[in-house]
């Protein structure tokens, strides 16, 4: 998918389209999860769209991103196809991971998306590793690690930042501060005023931007990207944002009240950006309606596709463990291919 | 004798220590493939705390021999991310006990990425690390943890007992597109053996080597206990006229069940000698596979030789007490012969 940036009017409309797509995708995913069509856990990105889209707007298509458990927005911002995403959430063979990953592990390495991640704080070392490959091969790319505010308390995050800073690796750490690490407020988890203050420990630039403003995020990441590509090492960008839904779907949210949520919704990243584009005559009301209709149709297509897609065959559970499959697994695969599979490991 | 061992013996060899054999493997693979680089603590100018990387830094420089901060989770995770994005890192975890620090990246990222992503990520990463007691390094520098990695789905684990296996397995690990742990026993770095000189020699992952043929008892021994079992086998032959077959599985996962089972069908007796703790481990896995495939060939209860579920104590008399050796293998043979 073509790259987009916020310097042109087309790019700004594309950014809006992606934010709308993320919101529509996640609203639909929430509904389908509630209906029992999507198994497992689902963490929705609604409210945080400007961070993923603003970040990816500053990237080239072949740059890498490492994502979090709340990864749908990063996927769409990076250009992944909602059809195969939804198929993955439905656990279907046509999904990005053939149904082996689901929402929490959705990935498309060829598209530079190194995976959503069920382990809080695991992405920064992986993105640092992608940056190491880039640096080793002298490639003209960068890697971005998204991480939540909660992840900033994890040891491996700091190991990655120290390594990346010490080696001047081309990586950008984008902290999505959505105010809560699961159910605990950010101020109860960290001793710094701004999470970007932690950058000082590694002598790298750290800044806090308005994560409800796609332009502010894009500008910060764009500068960080230039710095990384010029061999000047990593940057930590903290984006202050808010998730409208619970930590996961089904979260009863005893830790916050409706008034707080409404206050943040007043600063909605999609509404404010839409208004700005309309005010600047870059978009008409009619065009916006059209955009919304197009996005809703695309998500409906994705759901239709996912519902009609093929459930994986039981024997596929034995595929993809290794490049070279060992006899220990092969014997189960062979048996399952022959008899269609039996639940459990009772062969 | 397996076909592989026969092939190995047909080739030209030279005498090397285990340490030299590993270093030669690293050098050859660094020369062969520009995507390969080494990453770890003090492996550069310092030469490695147990001197395995030695002078490679002088030859290949800091681009390819990368000294890291003391940061096992960080650099193991970075190696994982690098492997998924086009390079072939070879990690040195200075002591296998330190793998605990890096375990999150090992078990949840390195081992799972290919599978979780439906096969759409390659993971050509090698992790070399040293195991074992015997030098008074105490509990946090003497562990034998290979059972963890052999147990954990998505990882391959090899553990050479000879110089030839050390070179061949290290090369096979680096060439593999799967994550492979190479467990080096620190007490056998100075042990010498004949090693094939052919630069394309590898020891295929999943193939055992029969190091000594015999008809009476099978000893499956790993790492340091391969050499000790071979010595024990010689003295048992002299004293009792019993011929002990010694098999080095070389690869713990995948495991060459067939070679072990064939041997037990012939001998009817099995000793499993491995330095890992006895409970719930490598021994148990080998025993389980043998009883599945060769239960009715067994003439005596299978015996296990290992560390009796303690950590490695510091003081030499204590360490000697718990560290399994050739005498323990001998006692096990005597119990069932």
Coordinates of C-alpha atoms in Angstrom, one line a residue, chain A residues 25-26 29-30 33 38 40-46 48 68-73 89 103-105 116-118 120 182 243 245-249 251:
Chain A
X25 CA -12.6 -2.1 12.5
X26 CA -12.4 -2.0 16.3
X29 CA -14.4 -6.3 16.3
X30 CA -15.9 -5.4 19.7
X33 CA -16.5 -10.4 20.1
X38 CA -14.3 -13.9 17.8
X40 CA -10.0 -15.3 22.9
X41 CA -9.1 -11.8 24.1
X42 CA -9.6 -8.6 22.2
X43 CA -7.9 -5.2 23.1
X44 CA -9.4 -2.3 21.2
X45 CA -7.5 0.8 20.0
X46 CA -10.5 3.2 19.9
X48 CA -5.8 6.1 20.2
X68 CA 1.6 -4.3 21.4
X69 CA -1.4 -6.4 22.6
X70 CA -3.5 -3.4 21.3
X71 CA -2.3 -3.8 17.8
X72 CA -5.2 -3.6 15.3
X73 CA -4.6 0.2 14.9
X89 CA -9.4 -12.5 14.6
X103 CA -5.7 -10.5 17.8
X104 CA -2.8 -10.6 20.1
X105 CA -0.2 -11.9 17.7
X116 CA 1.3 -7.6 18.0
X117 CA 2.6 -9.0 21.3
X118 CA 1.0 -10.5 24.3
X120 CA 4.0 -6.1 27.8
X182 CA -4.4 -2.3 32.5
X243 CA -8.5 4.4 25.3
X245 CA -12.9 1.1 25.8
X246 CA -11.7 -1.1 28.7
X247 CA -8.3 -2.7 28.8
X248 CA -9.9 -5.7 27.2
X249 CA -13.4 -6.3 26.0
X251 CA -13.3 -5.1 31.5

